XYZ file of C-alpha atoms in Angstrom:
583
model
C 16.079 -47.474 20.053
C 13.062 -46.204 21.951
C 12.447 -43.611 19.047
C 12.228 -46.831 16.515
C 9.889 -48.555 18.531
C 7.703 -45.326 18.535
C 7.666 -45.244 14.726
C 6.693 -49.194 14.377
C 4.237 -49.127 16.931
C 2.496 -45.974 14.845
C 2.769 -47.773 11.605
C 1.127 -50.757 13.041
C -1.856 -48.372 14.415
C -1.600 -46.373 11.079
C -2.387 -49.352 8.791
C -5.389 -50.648 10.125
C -6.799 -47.263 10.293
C -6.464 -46.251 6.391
C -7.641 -49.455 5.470
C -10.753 -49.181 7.366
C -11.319 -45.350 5.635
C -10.681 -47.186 2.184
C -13.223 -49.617 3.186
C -15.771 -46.765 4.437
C -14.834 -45.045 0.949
C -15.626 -48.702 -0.905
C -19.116 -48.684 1.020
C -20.448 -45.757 0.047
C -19.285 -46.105 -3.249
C -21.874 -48.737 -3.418
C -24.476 -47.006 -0.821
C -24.809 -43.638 -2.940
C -26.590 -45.672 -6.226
C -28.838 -47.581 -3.315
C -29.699 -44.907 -0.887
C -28.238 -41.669 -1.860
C -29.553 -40.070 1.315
C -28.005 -42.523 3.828
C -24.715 -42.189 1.459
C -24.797 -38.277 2.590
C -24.514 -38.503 5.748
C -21.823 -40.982 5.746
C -20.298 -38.851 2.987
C -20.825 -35.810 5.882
C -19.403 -37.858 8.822
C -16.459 -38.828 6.813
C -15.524 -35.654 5.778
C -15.308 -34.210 9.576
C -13.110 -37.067 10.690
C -11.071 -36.119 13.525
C -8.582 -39.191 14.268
C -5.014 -38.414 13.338
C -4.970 -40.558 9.984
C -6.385 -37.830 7.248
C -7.687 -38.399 4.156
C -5.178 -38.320 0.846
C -5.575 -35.984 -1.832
C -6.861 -39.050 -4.318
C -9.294 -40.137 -1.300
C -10.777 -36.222 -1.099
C -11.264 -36.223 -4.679
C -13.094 -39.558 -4.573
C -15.024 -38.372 -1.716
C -16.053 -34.989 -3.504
C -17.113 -37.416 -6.395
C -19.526 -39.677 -3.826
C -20.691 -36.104 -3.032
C -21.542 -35.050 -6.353
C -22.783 -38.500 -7.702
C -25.424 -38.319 -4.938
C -26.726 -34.539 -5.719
C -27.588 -36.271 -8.643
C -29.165 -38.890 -6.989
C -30.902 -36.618 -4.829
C -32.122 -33.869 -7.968
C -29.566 -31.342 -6.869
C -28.457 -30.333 -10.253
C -26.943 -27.094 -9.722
C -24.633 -28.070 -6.238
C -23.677 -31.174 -8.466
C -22.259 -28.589 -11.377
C -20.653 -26.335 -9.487
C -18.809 -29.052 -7.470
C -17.845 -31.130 -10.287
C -16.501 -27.976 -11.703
C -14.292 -27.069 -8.449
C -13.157 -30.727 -7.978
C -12.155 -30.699 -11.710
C -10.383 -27.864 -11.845
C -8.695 -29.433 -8.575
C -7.671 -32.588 -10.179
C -6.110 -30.744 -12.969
C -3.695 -28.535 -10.211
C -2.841 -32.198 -8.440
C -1.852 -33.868 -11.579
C -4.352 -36.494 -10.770
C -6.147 -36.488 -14.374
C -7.646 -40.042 -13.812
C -10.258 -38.371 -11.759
C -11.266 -35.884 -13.995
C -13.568 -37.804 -16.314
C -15.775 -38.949 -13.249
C -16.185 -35.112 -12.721
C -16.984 -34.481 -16.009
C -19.716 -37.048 -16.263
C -21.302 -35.764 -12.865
C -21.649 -32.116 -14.894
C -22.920 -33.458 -17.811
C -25.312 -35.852 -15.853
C -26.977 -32.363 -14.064
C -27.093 -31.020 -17.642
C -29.032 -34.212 -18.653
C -31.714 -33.848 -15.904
C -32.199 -30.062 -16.871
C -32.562 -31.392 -20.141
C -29.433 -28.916 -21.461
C -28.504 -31.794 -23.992
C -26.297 -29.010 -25.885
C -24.117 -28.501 -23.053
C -24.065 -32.046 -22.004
C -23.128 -34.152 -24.822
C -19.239 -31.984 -25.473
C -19.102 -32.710 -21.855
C -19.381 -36.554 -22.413
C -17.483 -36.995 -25.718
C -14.306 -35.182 -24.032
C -14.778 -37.364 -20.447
C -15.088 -40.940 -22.501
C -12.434 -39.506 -24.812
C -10.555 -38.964 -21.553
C -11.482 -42.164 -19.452
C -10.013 -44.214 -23.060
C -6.689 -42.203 -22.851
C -6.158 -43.086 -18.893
C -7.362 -46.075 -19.003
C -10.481 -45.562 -16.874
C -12.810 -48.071 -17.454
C -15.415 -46.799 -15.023
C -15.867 -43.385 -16.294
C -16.277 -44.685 -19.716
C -18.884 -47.051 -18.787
C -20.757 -43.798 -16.734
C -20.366 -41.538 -19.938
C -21.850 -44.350 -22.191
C -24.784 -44.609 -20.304
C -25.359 -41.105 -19.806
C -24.733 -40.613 -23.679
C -26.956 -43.407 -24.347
C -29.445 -42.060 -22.022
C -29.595 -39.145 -24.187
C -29.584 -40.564 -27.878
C -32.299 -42.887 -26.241
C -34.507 -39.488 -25.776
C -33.430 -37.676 -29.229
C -34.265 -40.934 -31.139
C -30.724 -41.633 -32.082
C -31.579 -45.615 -31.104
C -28.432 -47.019 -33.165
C -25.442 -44.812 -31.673
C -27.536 -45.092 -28.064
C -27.488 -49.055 -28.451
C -23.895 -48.695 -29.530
C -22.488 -47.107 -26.445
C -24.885 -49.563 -23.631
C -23.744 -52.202 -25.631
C -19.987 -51.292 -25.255
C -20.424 -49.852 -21.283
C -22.043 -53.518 -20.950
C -19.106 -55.728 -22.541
C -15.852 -53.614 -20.748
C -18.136 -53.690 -17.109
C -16.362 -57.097 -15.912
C -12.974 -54.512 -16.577
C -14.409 -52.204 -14.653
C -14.957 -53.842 -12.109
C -12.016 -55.314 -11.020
C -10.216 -51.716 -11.772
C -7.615 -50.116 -8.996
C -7.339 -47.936 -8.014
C -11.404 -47.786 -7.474
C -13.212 -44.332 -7.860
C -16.757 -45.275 -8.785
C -18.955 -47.002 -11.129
C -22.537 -47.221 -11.288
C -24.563 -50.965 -10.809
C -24.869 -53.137 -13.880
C -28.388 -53.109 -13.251
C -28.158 -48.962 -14.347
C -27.186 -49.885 -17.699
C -29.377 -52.864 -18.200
C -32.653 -50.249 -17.502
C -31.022 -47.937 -19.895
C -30.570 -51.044 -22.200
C -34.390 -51.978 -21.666
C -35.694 -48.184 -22.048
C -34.229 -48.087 -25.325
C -35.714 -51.615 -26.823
C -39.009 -50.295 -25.802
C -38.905 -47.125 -27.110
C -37.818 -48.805 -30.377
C -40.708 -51.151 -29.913
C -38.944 -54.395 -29.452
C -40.960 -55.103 -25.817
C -39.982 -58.489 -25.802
C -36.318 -57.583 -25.630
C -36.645 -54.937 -23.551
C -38.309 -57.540 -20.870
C -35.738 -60.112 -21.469
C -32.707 -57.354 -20.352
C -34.672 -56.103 -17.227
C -35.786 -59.492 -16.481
C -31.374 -60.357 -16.041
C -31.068 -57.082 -14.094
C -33.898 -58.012 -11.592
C -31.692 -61.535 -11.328
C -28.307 -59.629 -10.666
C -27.343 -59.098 -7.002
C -27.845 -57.361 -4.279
C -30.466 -55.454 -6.042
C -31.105 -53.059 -3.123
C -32.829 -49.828 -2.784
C -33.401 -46.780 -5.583
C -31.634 -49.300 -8.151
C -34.266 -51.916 -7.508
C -37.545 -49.918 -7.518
C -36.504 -48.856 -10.544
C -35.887 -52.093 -12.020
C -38.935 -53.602 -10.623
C -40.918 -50.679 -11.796
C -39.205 -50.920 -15.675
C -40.142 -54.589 -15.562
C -43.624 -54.464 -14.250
C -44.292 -52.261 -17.253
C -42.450 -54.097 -19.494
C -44.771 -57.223 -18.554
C -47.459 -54.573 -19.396
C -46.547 -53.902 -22.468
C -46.127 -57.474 -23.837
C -49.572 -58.725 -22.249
C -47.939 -61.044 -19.366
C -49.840 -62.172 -16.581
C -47.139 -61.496 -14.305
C -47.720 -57.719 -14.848
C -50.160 -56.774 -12.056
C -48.261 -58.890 -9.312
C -44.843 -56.723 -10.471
C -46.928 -53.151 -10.135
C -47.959 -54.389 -6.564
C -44.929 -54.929 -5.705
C -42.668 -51.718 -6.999
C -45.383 -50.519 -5.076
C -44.259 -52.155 -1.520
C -40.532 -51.348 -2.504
C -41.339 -47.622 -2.128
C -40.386 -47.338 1.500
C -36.790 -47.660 -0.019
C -36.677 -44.273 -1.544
C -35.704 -41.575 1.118
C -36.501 -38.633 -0.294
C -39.860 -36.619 -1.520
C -38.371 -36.089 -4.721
C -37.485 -40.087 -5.437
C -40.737 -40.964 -4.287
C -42.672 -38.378 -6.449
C -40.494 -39.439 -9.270
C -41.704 -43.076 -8.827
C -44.937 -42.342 -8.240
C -45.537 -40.474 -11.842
C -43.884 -44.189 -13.369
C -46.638 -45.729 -11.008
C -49.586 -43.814 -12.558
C -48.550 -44.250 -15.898
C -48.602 -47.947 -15.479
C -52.276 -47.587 -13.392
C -53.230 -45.204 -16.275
C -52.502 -47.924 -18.688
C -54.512 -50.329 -16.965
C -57.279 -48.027 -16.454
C -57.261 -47.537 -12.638
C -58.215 -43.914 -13.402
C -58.682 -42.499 -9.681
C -55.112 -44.013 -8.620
C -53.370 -42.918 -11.454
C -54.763 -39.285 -10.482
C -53.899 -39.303 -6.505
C -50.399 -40.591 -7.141
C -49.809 -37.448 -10.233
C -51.608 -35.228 -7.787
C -48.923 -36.141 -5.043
C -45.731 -35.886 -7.672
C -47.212 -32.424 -9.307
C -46.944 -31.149 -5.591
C -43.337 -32.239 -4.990
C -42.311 -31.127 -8.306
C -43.675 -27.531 -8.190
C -42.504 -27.075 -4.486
C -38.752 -28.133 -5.693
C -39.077 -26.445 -8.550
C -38.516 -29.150 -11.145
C -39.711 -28.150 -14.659
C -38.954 -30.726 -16.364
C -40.786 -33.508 -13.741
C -43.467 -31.302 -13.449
C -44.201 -30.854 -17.545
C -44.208 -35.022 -17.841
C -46.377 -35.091 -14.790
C -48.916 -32.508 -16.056
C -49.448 -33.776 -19.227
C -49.599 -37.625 -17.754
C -52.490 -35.852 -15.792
C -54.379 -34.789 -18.599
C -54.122 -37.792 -20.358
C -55.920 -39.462 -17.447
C -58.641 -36.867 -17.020
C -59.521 -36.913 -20.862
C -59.284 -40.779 -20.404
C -62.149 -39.981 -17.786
C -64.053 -37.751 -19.176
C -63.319 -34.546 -17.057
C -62.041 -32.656 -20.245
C -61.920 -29.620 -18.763
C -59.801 -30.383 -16.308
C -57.656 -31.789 -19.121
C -57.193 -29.013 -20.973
C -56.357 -26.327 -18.328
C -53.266 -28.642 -17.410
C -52.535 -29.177 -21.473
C -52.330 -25.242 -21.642
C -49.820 -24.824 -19.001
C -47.603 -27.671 -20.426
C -47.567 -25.615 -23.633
C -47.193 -22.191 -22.170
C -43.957 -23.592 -19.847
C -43.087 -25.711 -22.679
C -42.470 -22.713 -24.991
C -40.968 -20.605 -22.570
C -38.260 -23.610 -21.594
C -37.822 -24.912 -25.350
C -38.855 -28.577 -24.130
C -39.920 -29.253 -27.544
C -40.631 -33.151 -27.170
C -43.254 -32.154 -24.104
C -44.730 -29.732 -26.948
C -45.021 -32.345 -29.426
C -46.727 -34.847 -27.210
C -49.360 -31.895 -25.615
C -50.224 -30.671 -29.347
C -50.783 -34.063 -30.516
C -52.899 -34.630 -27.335
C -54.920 -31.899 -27.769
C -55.550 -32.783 -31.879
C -56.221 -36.006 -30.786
C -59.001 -34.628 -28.431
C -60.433 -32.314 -31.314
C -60.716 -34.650 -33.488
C -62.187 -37.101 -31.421
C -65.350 -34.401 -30.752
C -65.168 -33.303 -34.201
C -63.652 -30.199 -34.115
C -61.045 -31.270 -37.117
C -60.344 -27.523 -37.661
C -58.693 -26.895 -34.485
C -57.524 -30.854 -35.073
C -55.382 -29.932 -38.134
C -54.299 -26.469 -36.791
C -52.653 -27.888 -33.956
C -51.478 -31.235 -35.963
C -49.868 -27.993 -37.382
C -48.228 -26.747 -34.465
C -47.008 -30.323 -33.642
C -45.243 -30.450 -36.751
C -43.481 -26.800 -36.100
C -42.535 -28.508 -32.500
C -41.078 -31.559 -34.697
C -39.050 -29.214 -36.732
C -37.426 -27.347 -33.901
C -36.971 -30.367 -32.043
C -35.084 -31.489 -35.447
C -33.024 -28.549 -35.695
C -32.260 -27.780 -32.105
C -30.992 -31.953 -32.238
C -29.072 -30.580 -35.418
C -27.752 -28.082 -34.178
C -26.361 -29.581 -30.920
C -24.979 -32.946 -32.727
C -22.848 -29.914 -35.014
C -21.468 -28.957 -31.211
C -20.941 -32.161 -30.493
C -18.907 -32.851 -33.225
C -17.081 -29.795 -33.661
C -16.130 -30.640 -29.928
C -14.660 -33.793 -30.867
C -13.020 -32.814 -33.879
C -11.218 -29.863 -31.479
C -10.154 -32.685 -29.096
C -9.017 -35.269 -31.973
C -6.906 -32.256 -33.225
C -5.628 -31.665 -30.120
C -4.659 -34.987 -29.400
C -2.969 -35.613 -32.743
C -0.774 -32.518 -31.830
C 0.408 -34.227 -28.352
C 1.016 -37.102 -30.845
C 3.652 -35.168 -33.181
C 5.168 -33.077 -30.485
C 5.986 -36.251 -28.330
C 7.094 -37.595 -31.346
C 5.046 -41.254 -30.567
C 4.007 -42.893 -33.507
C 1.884 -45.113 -31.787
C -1.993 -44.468 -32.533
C -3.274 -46.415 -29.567
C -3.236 -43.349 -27.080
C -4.819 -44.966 -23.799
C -7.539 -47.201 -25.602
C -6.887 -50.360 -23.835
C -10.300 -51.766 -23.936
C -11.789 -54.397 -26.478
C -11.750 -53.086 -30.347
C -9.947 -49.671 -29.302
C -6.999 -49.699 -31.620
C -8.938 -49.821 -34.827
C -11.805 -47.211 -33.300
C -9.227 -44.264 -32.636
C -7.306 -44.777 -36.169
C -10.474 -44.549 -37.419
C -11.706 -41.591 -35.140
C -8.623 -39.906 -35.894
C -9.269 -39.988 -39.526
C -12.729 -38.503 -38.957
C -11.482 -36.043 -36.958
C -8.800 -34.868 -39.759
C -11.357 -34.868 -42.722
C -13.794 -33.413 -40.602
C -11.301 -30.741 -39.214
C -10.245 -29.730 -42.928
C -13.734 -29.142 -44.077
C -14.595 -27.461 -40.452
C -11.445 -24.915 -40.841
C -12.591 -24.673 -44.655
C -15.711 -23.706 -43.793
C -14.986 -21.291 -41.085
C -12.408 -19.658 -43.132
C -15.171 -19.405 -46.180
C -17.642 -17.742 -42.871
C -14.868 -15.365 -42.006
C -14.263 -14.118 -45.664
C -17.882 -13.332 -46.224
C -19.298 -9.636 -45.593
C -20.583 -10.115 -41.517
C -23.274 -8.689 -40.415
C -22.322 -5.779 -37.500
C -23.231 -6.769 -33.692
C -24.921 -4.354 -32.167
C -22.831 -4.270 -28.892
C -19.460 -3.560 -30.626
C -21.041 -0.887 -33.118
C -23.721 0.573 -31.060
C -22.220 3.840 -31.881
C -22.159 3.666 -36.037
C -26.433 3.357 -34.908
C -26.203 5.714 -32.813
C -24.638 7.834 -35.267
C -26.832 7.016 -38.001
C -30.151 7.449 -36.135
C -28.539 11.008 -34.900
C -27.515 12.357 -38.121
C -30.570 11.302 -39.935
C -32.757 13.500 -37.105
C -30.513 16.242 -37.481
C -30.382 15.996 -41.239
C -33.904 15.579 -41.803
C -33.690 12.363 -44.030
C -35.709 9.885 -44.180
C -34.509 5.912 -42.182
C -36.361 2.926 -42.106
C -35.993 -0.098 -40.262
C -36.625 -4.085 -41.622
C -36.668 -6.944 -38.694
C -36.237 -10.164 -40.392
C -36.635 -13.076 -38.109
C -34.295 -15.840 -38.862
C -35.468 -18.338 -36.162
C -37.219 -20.839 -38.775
C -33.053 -20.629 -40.712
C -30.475 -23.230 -40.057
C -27.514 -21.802 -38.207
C -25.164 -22.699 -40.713
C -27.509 -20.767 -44.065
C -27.138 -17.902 -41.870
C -23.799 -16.751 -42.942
C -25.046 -17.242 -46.586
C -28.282 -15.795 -45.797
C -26.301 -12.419 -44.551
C -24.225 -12.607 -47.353
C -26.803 -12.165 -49.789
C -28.748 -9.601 -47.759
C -25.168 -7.587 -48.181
C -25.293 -8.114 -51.958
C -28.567 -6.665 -51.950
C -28.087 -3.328 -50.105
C -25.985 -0.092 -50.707
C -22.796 0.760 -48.969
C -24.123 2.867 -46.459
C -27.158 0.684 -44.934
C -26.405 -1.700 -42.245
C -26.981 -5.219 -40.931
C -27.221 -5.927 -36.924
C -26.964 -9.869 -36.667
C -28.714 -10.480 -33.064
C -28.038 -13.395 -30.737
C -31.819 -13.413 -30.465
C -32.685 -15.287 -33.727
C -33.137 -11.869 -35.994
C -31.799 -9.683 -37.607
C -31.740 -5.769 -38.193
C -31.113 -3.559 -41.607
C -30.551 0.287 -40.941
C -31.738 2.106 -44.284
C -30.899 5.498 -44.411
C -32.186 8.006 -47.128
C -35.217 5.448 -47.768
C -38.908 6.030 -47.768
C -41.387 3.593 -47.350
C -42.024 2.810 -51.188
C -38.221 2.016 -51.078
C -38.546 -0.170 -48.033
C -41.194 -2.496 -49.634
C -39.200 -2.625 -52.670
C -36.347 -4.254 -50.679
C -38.472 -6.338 -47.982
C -39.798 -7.484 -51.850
C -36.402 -9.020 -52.753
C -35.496 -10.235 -49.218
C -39.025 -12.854 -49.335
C -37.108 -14.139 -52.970
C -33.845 -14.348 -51.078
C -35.055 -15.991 -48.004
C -37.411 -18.434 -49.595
C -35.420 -21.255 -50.434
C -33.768 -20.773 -46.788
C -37.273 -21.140 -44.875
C -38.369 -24.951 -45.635
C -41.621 -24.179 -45.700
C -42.327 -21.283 -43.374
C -43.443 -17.972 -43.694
C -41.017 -15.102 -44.286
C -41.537 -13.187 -40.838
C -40.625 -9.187 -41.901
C -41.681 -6.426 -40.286
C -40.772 -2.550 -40.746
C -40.583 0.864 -38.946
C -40.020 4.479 -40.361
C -38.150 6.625 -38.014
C -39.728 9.653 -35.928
C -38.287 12.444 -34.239
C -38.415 10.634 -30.605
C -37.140 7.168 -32.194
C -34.270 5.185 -30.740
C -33.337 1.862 -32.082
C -35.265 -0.078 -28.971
C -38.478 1.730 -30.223
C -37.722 1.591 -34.059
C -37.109 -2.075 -33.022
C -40.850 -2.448 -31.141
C -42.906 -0.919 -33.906
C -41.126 -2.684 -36.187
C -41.855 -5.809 -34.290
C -45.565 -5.093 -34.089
C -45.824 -4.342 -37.713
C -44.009 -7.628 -38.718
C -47.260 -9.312 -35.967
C -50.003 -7.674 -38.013
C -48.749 -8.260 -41.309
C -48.106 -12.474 -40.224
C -51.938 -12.601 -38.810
C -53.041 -10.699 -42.257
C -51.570 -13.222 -44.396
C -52.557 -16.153 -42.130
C -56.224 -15.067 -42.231
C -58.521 -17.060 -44.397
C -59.412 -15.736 -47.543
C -62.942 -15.411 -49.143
């Protein structure tokens, strides 16, 4: 009897307890999108709780998510990848899958603020594919907005209006969803909403959907300077009187950010609005103040926006050469990071300048240089939608195996949400069509001559090189450089190089955008004779750029590295010979 008693009395002091840690859970859950830094430490003093009642596997996970969600918050990219990818990889071991999605929009959220879109958009497609199939209405509404985020800044306006549309209609779902793991403010999406509109130009719209996320409740916080700031430059835009009372006051709700990072952030957004209404010197101490945040954190991406924002205003104010020392360095880091839409706005900043001065030679060459930007910006978009939907075609396939092996001829596979039957029929269509012509393709790729990696056959070079030293024979060496080429002409592109040469030459396809054809028991006359027919080949494959070809006969000393090099530095001198002027 007294042993009973024991028991009730310790599930009546139980109870009370794990509510109260849901409740703590439920709080930060809403503190981490307000003030991710006070979130922390509750996230911290949570985590070394001490009382008998410990935390559930489903409440750790959900607590490693808060954790993550506010590294991302807070600009900690990397801790937020590496501890979405534990946590993950967790979930999966528990056989608690409905958490995986949030984890897999926290990674591809850190991917998003290093700008990685290749790696980040696979990541989203498989964690919205994921939230549909468990029924997880709040990691599908995060993975919208990130994806729309994203299509917003590669100028894919109709798919990103698509998915902020959609994470706006299923949020009233979301909300009411149990259990609860977390799910950013409708406010979030509304600014992504608004972002969008004005990047398409449609101002007045954009106003009108910040203007009903101002309105929405308990605004508080990051989420509301943001807002306020998004709407006081919205009012900008479309002329309103109301815009210089809004700057004033994003400008008193800065106190709410807690960190150096969020504040520099805001103040950047600040000066471009100042900026825009001419307020020259303020626009310049608040970029001054970000620049020195963002190069002390180390934030390239912050730092290249806030540079070139900086220029702007100095050429505004006449300090030009002030201007174009900071235009430089945007270019120079812009190169080395491929941030190709930075590159595009800095040339046509600095053509713009030129031309205003009348310098329209140096205008048009780097009006030039902007367009080259364009096109890689094109192709690397290209490139990473053909990852994106090779990725989804993968995970359709998959999912249409699950299908057959269960033996469930039901289509709607976890959908549950407004218009999801018809969209995965017709997804899974896509998928099939588009897996036939993918494994079509490939299988076409695999049955074409391949060019030989280097790493796998270093020894047939090494070979090569060795016996033609020891035989005395003549070798050259042709570096083509394939970076202006579509990935998928390369295949083709190899393929025809093999047509062209003999049996014993060979072709080292490197990961570095060129490649490599070993000629042995070929003089120079020979060499130009083939780099001849290679400019015909490549031609059509170059849309408009120059065929980059250097060449290299072999000495006594030579290795492939310095064959390589002078090969390299021919292919340089023979580019600036052509591009010189002539007459």
């Amino acid at each position: 009897m007294d042993f009973r008693i024991v028991v009730l009395s310790l599930t009546f002091w139980l109870v009370p307890a794990w509510a109260s840690t849901s409740e703590q859970l439920d709080a930060i859950g809403t503190l981490l999108y307000q003030y991710p830094s006070k979130a922390l430490t509750e996230i911290n003093n949570l985590e070394a709780i001490t009382s008998p009642v410990r935390l559930s596997e489903a409440q750790k996970l959900r607590l490693a998510l808060f954790r993550c969600e506010t590294f991302l918050q807070l600009g900690e990219n990397e801790a937020a990848i590496n501890l979405s990818r534990v946590s993950e990889a967790k979930a999966k071991i528990l056989k608690l899958d409905q958490a995986r999605p949030y984890f897999l929009n926290c990674m591809a959220g850190a991917f998003t603020n290093y700008g990685d879109f290749r790696q980040a958009l696979p990541i989203l497609d498989s964690s919205i594919l994921l939230s549909r199939e468990l029924k997880q209405p709040q990691s599908l509404i995060n993975g919208l907005r990130l994806r729309g985020a994203i299509d917003t800044q590669v100028d894919s306006y109709s798919s990103a209006y698509e998915d902020l549309r959609l994470a706006i209609d299923i949020y009233p779902d979301a909300v009411n969803q149990k259990p609860d793991w977390a799910l950013p403010p409708l406010a979030h999406i509304q600014l992504s909403l608004s972002q969008l509109l004005a990047k398409k130009g449609e101002n007045k719209r954009a106003y009108e959907v910040i203007e009903r996320a101002a309105n929405t409740q308990e605004l508080k916080g990051k989420v509301r300077v943001m807002v306020t700031t998004q709407m006081a430059r919205m009012a900008q835009l479309n002329q309103y009187s109301s815009s210089d009372a809004l700057i004033q006051q994003a400008k008193s709700l800065l106190p709410e950010l807690g960190t150096a990072l969020e504040l520099a952030i805001s103040y950047t957004e600040l000066a471009r609005l100042e900026y825009s209404r001419a307020n020259y010197i303020s626009a310049v101490q608040l970029l001054e103040i970000s620049l020195n945040t963002f190069k002390k954190q180390k934030k390239t991406i912050e730092e290249l926006r806030a540079q070139r924002l900086l220029a702007e205003v100095y050429l505004a104010s006449g300090n030009s050469s002030k201007a174009l020392v900071l235009i430089n360095k945007s270019i120079s880091t812009g190169l080395r990071t491929s941030h190709y839409g930075e590159l595009i706005l800095s040339y046509q900043l600095l053509s713009d300048y030129y031309a205003e001065i009348g310098e329209y030679k140096l205008a048009h060459q780097y009006q030039l240089k902007r367009f080259e930007a364009a096109e890689s910006s094109f192709n690397f978009i290209k490139d990473t939608r053909l990852l994106q939907l090779n990725a989804r075609v993968s995970r359709q396939q998959q999912l249409f195996k699950t299908e057959l092996l269960q033996g469930n001829s039901s289509i709607n596979v976890g959908l549950g949400f407004k218009s999801g039957y018809i969209a995965i029929v017709l997804t899974l269509l896509f998928g099939f069509i588009l897996g036939v012509i993918t494994v079509r393709y490939r299988k076409r790729t695999v049955e074409a001559p391949i060019a030989i990696e280097p790493h796998n056959n270093a020894h047939k070079v090494e070979r090569l090189i060795s016996s033609s030293k020891s035989g005395g024979y003549p070798l050259s060496l042709i570096a083509i450089q394939t970076t202006h080429i579509y990935p998928a002409d390369l295949p083709l592109l190899v393929s025809r190089i093999e047509g062209l040469l003999r049996d014993q030459d060979l072709v080292i396809n490197r990961e570095d955008g060129e490649l490599l054809l070993l000629l042995p028991h070929t003089k120079e006359t020979g060499t130009l004779r083939v780099i001849g027919q290679l400019k015909e080949i490549m031609l059509p494959l170059l849309h408009g750029h120059r065929t980059r070809i250097g060449y290299a006969r072999m000495q006594q000393h030579d290795s492939l590295n310095s064959l390589k090099k002078r090969a390299n530095i021919q292919q340089l001198r023979q580019t600036k010979i052509e591009e010189e002027p002539t007459g």
